[in-house]
Amino acid sequence: KFAVGGQAPIQRSKSTEFFSARIRPRERRRPLDMEAAAAQTLVSVSTDHRPTVREACDAIRKALETSTRSKGMAVELFPFGSTISGFAVEEDCDVDLNCNCEPHPDDMHLRPEKHMKATVKRARDALTAHGGATKMVAILSARVPILKFNLSVDSRTAVPVDMCFNNLNGCRNSELLRRLASAEPRFRPLAMFVKLWAKRRGLVDSPGHFFSSYALVLLVARFLQQRNVLPKGANFRTLAGQVAEFSPTA
């Protein structure tokens, strides 16, 4: 303690010194500490899955183009989901693909309503025989047929793949999230934290089917809309209308 201008030094009680030196600095640092911890958590759970997606697409495209069962079908593969929209957390992210294709020439004699099932069966056989697909499950009775399988690629082993056919809704949903994240930088990290919290508690993408990851991200978007952070009302309808016309490029 020092005297200033001939005045007597200011006396501080022990309790005052403790409050000033211990409590206040800690309170001032707390938001920064929380922000740093949050950033570190996001970095630890964020992974660039695009190389894995590219490798999976290349392997699937090669199998469909070389197999005698599917050769002759014009095929375009469009990835979607959290691996594309940028909302993926941790390592166990499925590769979601939409396969746009025309019926095989040998199936043109079938009735139109049977074209899709015949196409999916040909893709199933080609991927199993030439693509290295394992644990293949073909859901043919769904409104949008789906192939679920594991695929070995260079960067990872047994990558889970969900492949639907001639349905761009998934691509448009991912585009909607991507545009909302571009409009508000806080949307993506908040949604990732909520997804991580729910994922580690078995609330999303679990056998209980509580929520899909996409539904959970939409809830976060709605939360931010109610606080005038994300577009809503007429602005959101305009954005949704633009996304409805969105068509991905191969």
PDB file of C-alpha atoms in Angstrom:
ATOM      1  CA  LYS A   1       0.000   0.000   0.000  1.00  0.00           C
ATOM      2  CA  PHE A   2       1.352   3.432  -0.953  1.00  0.00           C
ATOM      3  CA  ALA A   3       0.445   6.957   0.068  1.00  0.00           C
ATOM      4  CA  VAL A   4      -0.558   9.290  -2.756  1.00  0.00           C
ATOM      5  CA  GLY A   5      -0.125  13.086  -2.570  1.00  0.00           C
ATOM      6  CA  GLY A   6       0.670  12.957   1.119  1.00  0.00           C
ATOM      7  CA  GLN A   7      -2.558  11.192   1.901  1.00  0.00           C
ATOM      8  CA  ALA A   8      -2.723   8.176   4.108  1.00  0.00           C
ATOM      9  CA  PRO A   9      -2.695   4.858   2.285  1.00  0.00           C
ATOM     10  CA  ILE A  10      -6.035   3.218   1.665  1.00  0.00           C
ATOM     11  CA  GLN A  11      -6.596   0.389   4.059  1.00  0.00           C
ATOM     12  CA  ARG A  12      -8.322  -2.725   2.720  1.00  0.00           C
ATOM     13  CA  SER A  13      -9.789  -5.463   4.780  1.00  0.00           C
ATOM     14  CA  LYS A  14      -8.816  -9.043   4.045  1.00  0.00           C
ATOM     15  CA  SER A  15     -12.289  -9.793   2.785  1.00  0.00           C
ATOM     16  CA  THR A  16     -12.128  -6.842   0.354  1.00  0.00           C
ATOM     17  CA  GLU A  17      -8.722  -7.934  -0.925  1.00  0.00           C
ATOM     18  CA  PHE A  18      -9.946 -11.484  -1.437  1.00  0.00           C
ATOM     19  CA  PHE A  19     -13.021 -10.287  -3.347  1.00  0.00           C
ATOM     20  CA  SER A  20     -10.969  -7.983  -5.568  1.00  0.00           C
ATOM     21  CA  ALA A  21      -8.111 -10.361  -6.289  1.00  0.00           C
ATOM     22  CA  ARG A  22      -9.919 -13.670  -6.488  1.00  0.00           C
ATOM     23  CA  ILE A  23     -13.554 -13.303  -7.393  1.00  0.00           C
ATOM     24  CA  ARG A  24     -13.708 -10.386  -9.780  1.00  0.00           C
ATOM     25  CA  PRO A  25     -10.868 -11.470 -12.108  1.00  0.00           C
ATOM     26  CA  ARG A  26     -12.332 -14.960 -12.261  1.00  0.00           C
ATOM     27  CA  GLU A  27     -15.752 -13.577 -13.163  1.00  0.00           C
ATOM     28  CA  ARG A  28     -14.225 -11.377 -15.830  1.00  0.00           C
ATOM     29  CA  ARG A  29     -12.441 -14.351 -17.381  1.00  0.00           C
ATOM     30  CA  ARG A  30     -15.407 -16.707 -17.290  1.00  0.00           C
ATOM     31  CA  PRO A  31     -17.055 -15.693 -20.620  1.00  0.00           C
ATOM     32  CA  LEU A  32     -13.711 -15.910 -22.409  1.00  0.00           C
ATOM     33  CA  ASP A  33     -12.995 -19.265 -20.821  1.00  0.00           C
ATOM     34  CA  MET A  34     -16.390 -20.563 -21.873  1.00  0.00           C
ATOM     35  CA  GLU A  35     -15.915 -19.234 -25.400  1.00  0.00           C
ATOM     36  CA  ALA A  36     -12.498 -20.872 -25.679  1.00  0.00           C
ATOM     37  CA  ALA A  37     -13.857 -24.150 -24.336  1.00  0.00           C
ATOM     38  CA  ALA A  38     -16.749 -24.023 -26.776  1.00  0.00           C
ATOM     39  CA  ALA A  39     -14.417 -23.371 -29.711  1.00  0.00           C
ATOM     40  CA  GLN A  40     -12.157 -26.212 -28.621  1.00  0.00           C
ATOM     41  CA  THR A  41     -15.121 -28.575 -28.381  1.00  0.00           C
ATOM     42  CA  LEU A  42     -16.321 -27.651 -31.863  1.00  0.00           C
ATOM     43  CA  VAL A  43     -12.880 -28.234 -33.314  1.00  0.00           C
ATOM     44  CA  SER A  44     -12.622 -31.610 -31.585  1.00  0.00           C
ATOM     45  CA  VAL A  45     -15.959 -32.868 -32.972  1.00  0.00           C
ATOM     46  CA  SER A  46     -15.778 -31.246 -36.421  1.00  0.00           C
ATOM     47  CA  THR A  47     -14.409 -33.352 -39.239  1.00  0.00           C
ATOM     48  CA  ASP A  48     -14.215 -32.621 -42.946  1.00  0.00           C
ATOM     49  CA  HIS A  49     -16.102 -35.600 -44.366  1.00  0.00           C
ATOM     50  CA  ARG A  50     -15.913 -34.453 -47.982  1.00  0.00           C
ATOM     51  CA  PRO A  51     -12.964 -36.708 -48.907  1.00  0.00           C
ATOM     52  CA  THR A  52     -14.886 -39.718 -47.578  1.00  0.00           C
ATOM     53  CA  VAL A  53     -17.975 -38.682 -49.532  1.00  0.00           C
ATOM     54  CA  ARG A  54     -15.958 -38.284 -52.738  1.00  0.00           C
ATOM     55  CA  GLU A  55     -14.328 -41.686 -52.307  1.00  0.00           C
ATOM     56  CA  ALA A  56     -17.688 -43.340 -51.679  1.00  0.00           C
ATOM     57  CA  CYS A  57     -19.222 -41.681 -54.753  1.00  0.00           C
ATOM     58  CA  ASP A  58     -16.284 -42.722 -56.935  1.00  0.00           C
ATOM     59  CA  ALA A  59     -16.482 -46.343 -55.757  1.00  0.00           C
ATOM     60  CA  ILE A  60     -20.256 -46.523 -56.258  1.00  0.00           C
ATOM     61  CA  ARG A  61     -20.133 -44.858 -59.665  1.00  0.00           C
ATOM     62  CA  LYS A  62     -17.380 -47.219 -60.822  1.00  0.00           C
ATOM     63  CA  ALA A  63     -19.322 -50.287 -59.686  1.00  0.00           C
ATOM     64  CA  LEU A  64     -22.525 -49.154 -61.403  1.00  0.00           C
ATOM     65  CA  GLU A  65     -20.711 -48.331 -64.634  1.00  0.00           C
ATOM     66  CA  THR A  66     -18.757 -51.587 -64.875  1.00  0.00           C
ATOM     67  CA  SER A  67     -21.246 -54.202 -63.682  1.00  0.00           C
ATOM     68  CA  THR A  68     -23.191 -56.000 -66.383  1.00  0.00           C
ATOM     69  CA  ARG A  69     -26.269 -55.766 -64.164  1.00  0.00           C
ATOM     70  CA  SER A  70     -26.289 -51.960 -64.203  1.00  0.00           C
ATOM     71  CA  LYS A  71     -24.153 -51.007 -67.191  1.00  0.00           C
ATOM     72  CA  GLY A  72     -26.185 -48.856 -69.541  1.00  0.00           C
ATOM     73  CA  MET A  73     -27.993 -46.881 -66.862  1.00  0.00           C
ATOM     74  CA  ALA A  74     -27.238 -43.149 -66.905  1.00  0.00           C
ATOM     75  CA  VAL A  75     -26.280 -42.490 -63.272  1.00  0.00           C
ATOM     76  CA  GLU A  76     -25.754 -39.239 -61.358  1.00  0.00           C
ATOM     77  CA  LEU A  77     -24.858 -39.259 -57.652  1.00  0.00           C
ATOM     78  CA  PHE A  78     -25.706 -36.308 -55.408  1.00  0.00           C
ATOM     79  CA  PRO A  79     -24.566 -36.380 -51.762  1.00  0.00           C
ATOM     80  CA  PHE A  80     -26.625 -34.676 -49.069  1.00  0.00           C
ATOM     81  CA  GLY A  81     -27.043 -34.703 -45.297  1.00  0.00           C
ATOM     82  CA  SER A  82     -24.872 -33.321 -42.508  1.00  0.00           C
ATOM     83  CA  THR A  83     -21.653 -34.271 -44.307  1.00  0.00           C
ATOM     84  CA  ILE A  84     -22.581 -31.747 -47.014  1.00  0.00           C
ATOM     85  CA  SER A  85     -24.439 -29.070 -45.053  1.00  0.00           C
ATOM     86  CA  GLY A  86     -21.559 -28.812 -42.542  1.00  0.00           C
ATOM     87  CA  PHE A  87     -23.518 -29.860 -39.448  1.00  0.00           C
ATOM     88  CA  ALA A  88     -21.770 -33.200 -38.923  1.00  0.00           C
ATOM     89  CA  VAL A  89     -20.386 -33.943 -35.459  1.00  0.00           C
ATOM     90  CA  GLU A  90     -17.889 -36.613 -34.483  1.00  0.00           C
ATOM     91  CA  GLU A  91     -16.735 -39.429 -36.733  1.00  0.00           C
ATOM     92  CA  ASP A  92     -19.743 -41.687 -37.149  1.00  0.00           C
ATOM     93  CA  CYS A  93     -21.553 -39.818 -39.913  1.00  0.00           C
ATOM     94  CA  ASP A  94     -23.354 -41.749 -42.609  1.00  0.00           C
ATOM     95  CA  VAL A  95     -22.851 -40.926 -46.260  1.00  0.00           C
ATOM     96  CA  ASP A  96     -26.249 -40.003 -47.705  1.00  0.00           C
ATOM     97  CA  LEU A  97     -26.594 -40.165 -51.480  1.00  0.00           C
ATOM     98  CA  ASN A  98     -29.293 -39.652 -54.040  1.00  0.00           C
ATOM     99  CA  CYS A  99     -28.899 -41.678 -57.223  1.00  0.00           C
ATOM    100  CA  ASN A 100     -30.615 -40.138 -60.225  1.00  0.00           C
ATOM    101  CA  CYS A 101     -30.882 -42.732 -62.968  1.00  0.00           C
ATOM    102  CA  GLU A 102     -33.023 -43.909 -65.848  1.00  0.00           C
ATOM    103  CA  PRO A 103     -34.342 -47.471 -66.088  1.00  0.00           C
ATOM    104  CA  HIS A 104     -32.029 -50.059 -67.584  1.00  0.00           C
ATOM    105  CA  PRO A 105     -32.739 -50.696 -71.299  1.00  0.00           C
ATOM    106  CA  ASP A 106     -33.535 -54.329 -70.529  1.00  0.00           C
ATOM    107  CA  ASP A 107     -36.272 -53.233 -68.091  1.00  0.00           C
ATOM    108  CA  MET A 108     -38.184 -50.997 -70.474  1.00  0.00           C
ATOM    109  CA  HIS A 109     -40.640 -53.806 -71.222  1.00  0.00           C
ATOM    110  CA  LEU A 110     -41.833 -53.710 -67.599  1.00  0.00           C
ATOM    111  CA  ARG A 111     -44.772 -51.630 -66.476  1.00  0.00           C
ATOM    112  CA  PRO A 112     -43.699 -48.083 -65.427  1.00  0.00           C
ATOM    113  CA  GLU A 113     -44.488 -48.685 -61.747  1.00  0.00           C
ATOM    114  CA  LYS A 114     -42.004 -51.583 -61.730  1.00  0.00           C
ATOM    115  CA  HIS A 115     -39.108 -49.636 -63.247  1.00  0.00           C
ATOM    116  CA  MET A 116     -37.864 -48.250 -59.948  1.00  0.00           C
ATOM    117  CA  LYS A 117     -37.745 -51.577 -58.112  1.00  0.00           C
ATOM    118  CA  ALA A 118     -35.925 -53.179 -61.046  1.00  0.00           C
ATOM    119  CA  THR A 119     -33.401 -50.320 -61.054  1.00  0.00           C
ATOM    120  CA  VAL A 120     -32.762 -50.597 -57.306  1.00  0.00           C
ATOM    121  CA  LYS A 121     -32.263 -54.360 -57.568  1.00  0.00           C
ATOM    122  CA  ARG A 122     -29.715 -53.875 -60.340  1.00  0.00           C
ATOM    123  CA  ALA A 123     -27.848 -51.310 -58.255  1.00  0.00           C
ATOM    124  CA  ARG A 124     -27.937 -53.637 -55.246  1.00  0.00           C
ATOM    125  CA  ASP A 125     -26.467 -56.520 -57.233  1.00  0.00           C
ATOM    126  CA  ALA A 126     -23.793 -54.318 -58.841  1.00  0.00           C
ATOM    127  CA  LEU A 127     -22.637 -52.817 -55.542  1.00  0.00           C
ATOM    128  CA  THR A 128     -22.525 -56.198 -53.818  1.00  0.00           C
ATOM    129  CA  ALA A 129     -20.617 -57.899 -56.631  1.00  0.00           C
ATOM    130  CA  HIS A 130     -18.286 -55.108 -57.792  1.00  0.00           C
ATOM    131  CA  GLY A 131     -18.404 -52.299 -55.249  1.00  0.00           C
ATOM    132  CA  GLY A 132     -17.395 -54.160 -52.116  1.00  0.00           C
ATOM    133  CA  ALA A 133     -20.669 -53.326 -50.379  1.00  0.00           C
ATOM    134  CA  THR A 134     -21.429 -55.358 -47.255  1.00  0.00           C
ATOM    135  CA  LYS A 135     -24.422 -55.686 -44.931  1.00  0.00           C
ATOM    136  CA  MET A 136     -26.653 -54.744 -47.834  1.00  0.00           C
ATOM    137  CA  VAL A 137     -30.298 -54.029 -47.022  1.00  0.00           C
ATOM    138  CA  ALA A 138     -32.689 -53.093 -49.815  1.00  0.00           C
ATOM    139  CA  ILE A 139     -35.881 -51.347 -48.692  1.00  0.00           C
ATOM    140  CA  LEU A 140     -37.974 -51.776 -51.817  1.00  0.00           C
ATOM    141  CA  SER A 141     -41.434 -51.258 -50.358  1.00  0.00           C
ATOM    142  CA  ALA A 142     -40.806 -47.656 -49.273  1.00  0.00           C
ATOM    143  CA  ARG A 143     -42.240 -44.763 -51.261  1.00  0.00           C
ATOM    144  CA  VAL A 144     -38.637 -43.824 -52.022  1.00  0.00           C
ATOM    145  CA  PRO A 145     -36.591 -47.063 -52.263  1.00  0.00           C
ATOM    146  CA  ILE A 146     -33.370 -47.062 -50.262  1.00  0.00           C
ATOM    147  CA  LEU A 147     -30.218 -49.152 -50.201  1.00  0.00           C
ATOM    148  CA  LYS A 148     -28.437 -49.292 -46.837  1.00  0.00           C
ATOM    149  CA  PHE A 149     -24.957 -50.811 -46.819  1.00  0.00           C
ATOM    150  CA  ASN A 150     -21.380 -50.461 -45.631  1.00  0.00           C
ATOM    151  CA  LEU A 151     -18.645 -49.512 -48.047  1.00  0.00           C
ATOM    152  CA  SER A 152     -14.891 -49.759 -47.602  1.00  0.00           C
ATOM    153  CA  VAL A 153     -12.972 -46.687 -48.780  1.00  0.00           C
ATOM    154  CA  ASP A 154      -9.329 -45.664 -48.453  1.00  0.00           C
ATOM    155  CA  SER A 155      -9.755 -43.140 -45.649  1.00  0.00           C
ATOM    156  CA  ARG A 156     -12.121 -45.208 -43.481  1.00  0.00           C
ATOM    157  CA  THR A 157     -13.321 -48.761 -43.237  1.00  0.00           C
ATOM    158  CA  ALA A 158     -16.975 -49.778 -43.296  1.00  0.00           C
ATOM    159  CA  VAL A 159     -18.476 -46.384 -44.094  1.00  0.00           C
ATOM    160  CA  PRO A 160     -22.293 -46.549 -43.651  1.00  0.00           C
ATOM    161  CA  VAL A 161     -24.095 -45.449 -46.821  1.00  0.00           C
ATOM    162  CA  ASP A 162     -27.795 -44.672 -47.316  1.00  0.00           C
ATOM    163  CA  MET A 163     -28.639 -44.340 -50.995  1.00  0.00           C
ATOM    164  CA  CYS A 164     -32.061 -43.288 -52.251  1.00  0.00           C
ATOM    165  CA  PHE A 165     -33.192 -43.041 -55.858  1.00  0.00           C
ATOM    166  CA  ASN A 166     -34.588 -40.182 -57.928  1.00  0.00           C
ATOM    167  CA  ASN A 167     -35.460 -38.027 -54.924  1.00  0.00           C
ATOM    168  CA  LEU A 168     -33.907 -34.572 -54.518  1.00  0.00           C
ATOM    169  CA  ASN A 169     -35.697 -33.691 -51.264  1.00  0.00           C
ATOM    170  CA  GLY A 170     -32.660 -34.588 -49.173  1.00  0.00           C
ATOM    171  CA  CYS A 171     -30.421 -32.402 -51.333  1.00  0.00           C
ATOM    172  CA  ARG A 172     -32.821 -29.480 -50.969  1.00  0.00           C
ATOM    173  CA  ASN A 173     -33.081 -29.928 -47.202  1.00  0.00           C
ATOM    174  CA  SER A 174     -29.286 -29.764 -46.955  1.00  0.00           C
ATOM    175  CA  GLU A 175     -29.236 -26.692 -49.175  1.00  0.00           C
ATOM    176  CA  LEU A 176     -31.770 -24.995 -46.886  1.00  0.00           C
ATOM    177  CA  LEU A 177     -29.547 -25.551 -43.842  1.00  0.00           C
ATOM    178  CA  ARG A 178     -26.490 -24.385 -45.759  1.00  0.00           C
ATOM    179  CA  ARG A 179     -28.201 -21.125 -46.737  1.00  0.00           C
ATOM    180  CA  LEU A 180     -29.481 -20.508 -43.217  1.00  0.00           C
ATOM    181  CA  ALA A 181     -25.966 -21.059 -41.864  1.00  0.00           C
ATOM    182  CA  SER A 182     -24.655 -18.541 -44.404  1.00  0.00           C
ATOM    183  CA  ALA A 183     -27.255 -16.002 -43.285  1.00  0.00           C
ATOM    184  CA  GLU A 184     -26.403 -16.354 -39.580  1.00  0.00           C
ATOM    185  CA  PRO A 185     -22.917 -17.598 -38.499  1.00  0.00           C
ATOM    186  CA  ARG A 186     -24.173 -18.516 -35.009  1.00  0.00           C
ATOM    187  CA  PHE A 187     -26.678 -21.056 -36.322  1.00  0.00           C
ATOM    188  CA  ARG A 188     -24.219 -23.804 -37.235  1.00  0.00           C
ATOM    189  CA  PRO A 189     -22.181 -23.915 -33.974  1.00  0.00           C
ATOM    190  CA  LEU A 190     -25.332 -23.783 -31.842  1.00  0.00           C
ATOM    191  CA  ALA A 191     -26.954 -26.593 -33.833  1.00  0.00           C
ATOM    192  CA  MET A 192     -23.768 -28.659 -33.608  1.00  0.00           C
ATOM    193  CA  PHE A 193     -23.670 -28.277 -29.825  1.00  0.00           C
ATOM    194  CA  VAL A 194     -27.306 -29.336 -29.518  1.00  0.00           C
ATOM    195  CA  LYS A 195     -26.700 -32.310 -31.827  1.00  0.00           C
ATOM    196  CA  LEU A 196     -23.631 -33.334 -29.830  1.00  0.00           C
ATOM    197  CA  TRP A 197     -25.547 -33.100 -26.560  1.00  0.00           C
ATOM    198  CA  ALA A 198     -28.458 -35.160 -27.939  1.00  0.00           C
ATOM    199  CA  LYS A 199     -26.195 -37.662 -29.680  1.00  0.00           C
ATOM    200  CA  ARG A 200     -24.238 -38.465 -26.543  1.00  0.00           C
ATOM    201  CA  ARG A 201     -27.505 -39.071 -24.699  1.00  0.00           C
ATOM    202  CA  GLY A 202     -28.959 -41.357 -27.351  1.00  0.00           C
ATOM    203  CA  LEU A 203     -31.711 -38.944 -28.338  1.00  0.00           C
ATOM    204  CA  VAL A 204     -30.979 -38.769 -32.075  1.00  0.00           C
ATOM    205  CA  ASP A 205     -30.400 -41.422 -34.723  1.00  0.00           C
ATOM    206  CA  SER A 206     -30.797 -44.144 -32.096  1.00  0.00           C
ATOM    207  CA  PRO A 207     -32.858 -47.353 -32.093  1.00  0.00           C
ATOM    208  CA  GLY A 208     -35.508 -45.489 -30.101  1.00  0.00           C
ATOM    209  CA  HIS A 209     -35.958 -43.026 -32.991  1.00  0.00           C
ATOM    210  CA  PHE A 210     -36.596 -40.008 -30.778  1.00  0.00           C
ATOM    211  CA  PHE A 211     -35.381 -37.453 -33.327  1.00  0.00           C
ATOM    212  CA  SER A 212     -33.578 -37.420 -36.616  1.00  0.00           C
ATOM    213  CA  SER A 213     -30.556 -35.123 -36.771  1.00  0.00           C
ATOM    214  CA  TYR A 214     -32.323 -33.008 -39.375  1.00  0.00           C
ATOM    215  CA  ALA A 215     -35.403 -32.556 -37.187  1.00  0.00           C
ATOM    216  CA  LEU A 216     -33.238 -31.486 -34.270  1.00  0.00           C
ATOM    217  CA  VAL A 217     -31.438 -28.875 -36.392  1.00  0.00           C
ATOM    218  CA  LEU A 218     -34.826 -27.551 -37.550  1.00  0.00           C
ATOM    219  CA  LEU A 219     -35.819 -27.099 -33.905  1.00  0.00           C
ATOM    220  CA  VAL A 220     -32.689 -25.016 -33.375  1.00  0.00           C
ATOM    221  CA  ALA A 221     -33.553 -22.990 -36.480  1.00  0.00           C
ATOM    222  CA  ARG A 222     -37.050 -22.372 -35.126  1.00  0.00           C
ATOM    223  CA  PHE A 223     -35.591 -21.283 -31.790  1.00  0.00           C
ATOM    224  CA  LEU A 224     -33.463 -18.677 -33.581  1.00  0.00           C
ATOM    225  CA  GLN A 225     -36.370 -17.567 -35.757  1.00  0.00           C
ATOM    226  CA  GLN A 226     -38.419 -16.785 -32.660  1.00  0.00           C
ATOM    227  CA  ARG A 227     -35.580 -14.511 -31.532  1.00  0.00           C
ATOM    228  CA  ASN A 228     -35.377 -12.746 -34.898  1.00  0.00           C
ATOM    229  CA  VAL A 229     -31.935 -14.190 -35.578  1.00  0.00           C
ATOM    230  CA  LEU A 230     -32.846 -16.273 -38.644  1.00  0.00           C
ATOM    231  CA  PRO A 231     -35.212 -15.282 -41.478  1.00  0.00           C
ATOM    232  CA  LYS A 232     -38.870 -15.929 -40.762  1.00  0.00           C
ATOM    233  CA  GLY A 233     -42.271 -15.072 -42.192  1.00  0.00           C
ATOM    234  CA  ALA A 234     -42.156 -13.708 -45.733  1.00  0.00           C
ATOM    235  CA  ASN A 235     -38.354 -13.756 -45.812  1.00  0.00           C
ATOM    236  CA  PHE A 236     -38.260 -17.435 -44.941  1.00  0.00           C
ATOM    237  CA  ARG A 237     -40.983 -18.263 -47.472  1.00  0.00           C
ATOM    238  CA  THR A 238     -38.914 -16.546 -50.146  1.00  0.00           C
ATOM    239  CA  LEU A 239     -35.861 -18.565 -49.138  1.00  0.00           C
ATOM    240  CA  ALA A 240     -37.852 -21.820 -49.057  1.00  0.00           C
ATOM    241  CA  GLY A 241     -39.227 -21.082 -52.515  1.00  0.00           C
ATOM    242  CA  GLN A 242     -35.709 -20.636 -53.869  1.00  0.00           C
ATOM    243  CA  VAL A 243     -34.583 -23.892 -52.275  1.00  0.00           C
ATOM    244  CA  ALA A 244     -37.593 -25.747 -53.727  1.00  0.00           C
ATOM    245  CA  GLU A 245     -36.252 -24.917 -57.196  1.00  0.00           C
ATOM    246  CA  PHE A 246     -32.705 -25.918 -56.290  1.00  0.00           C
ATOM    247  CA  SER A 247     -31.139 -28.612 -58.451  1.00  0.00           C
ATOM    248  CA  PRO A 248     -27.672 -29.944 -57.547  1.00  0.00           C
ATOM    249  CA  THR A 249     -24.946 -30.440 -60.104  1.00  0.00           C
ATOM    250  CA  ALA A 250     -22.969 -33.658 -60.399  1.00  0.00           C
TER     251      ALA A 250
END
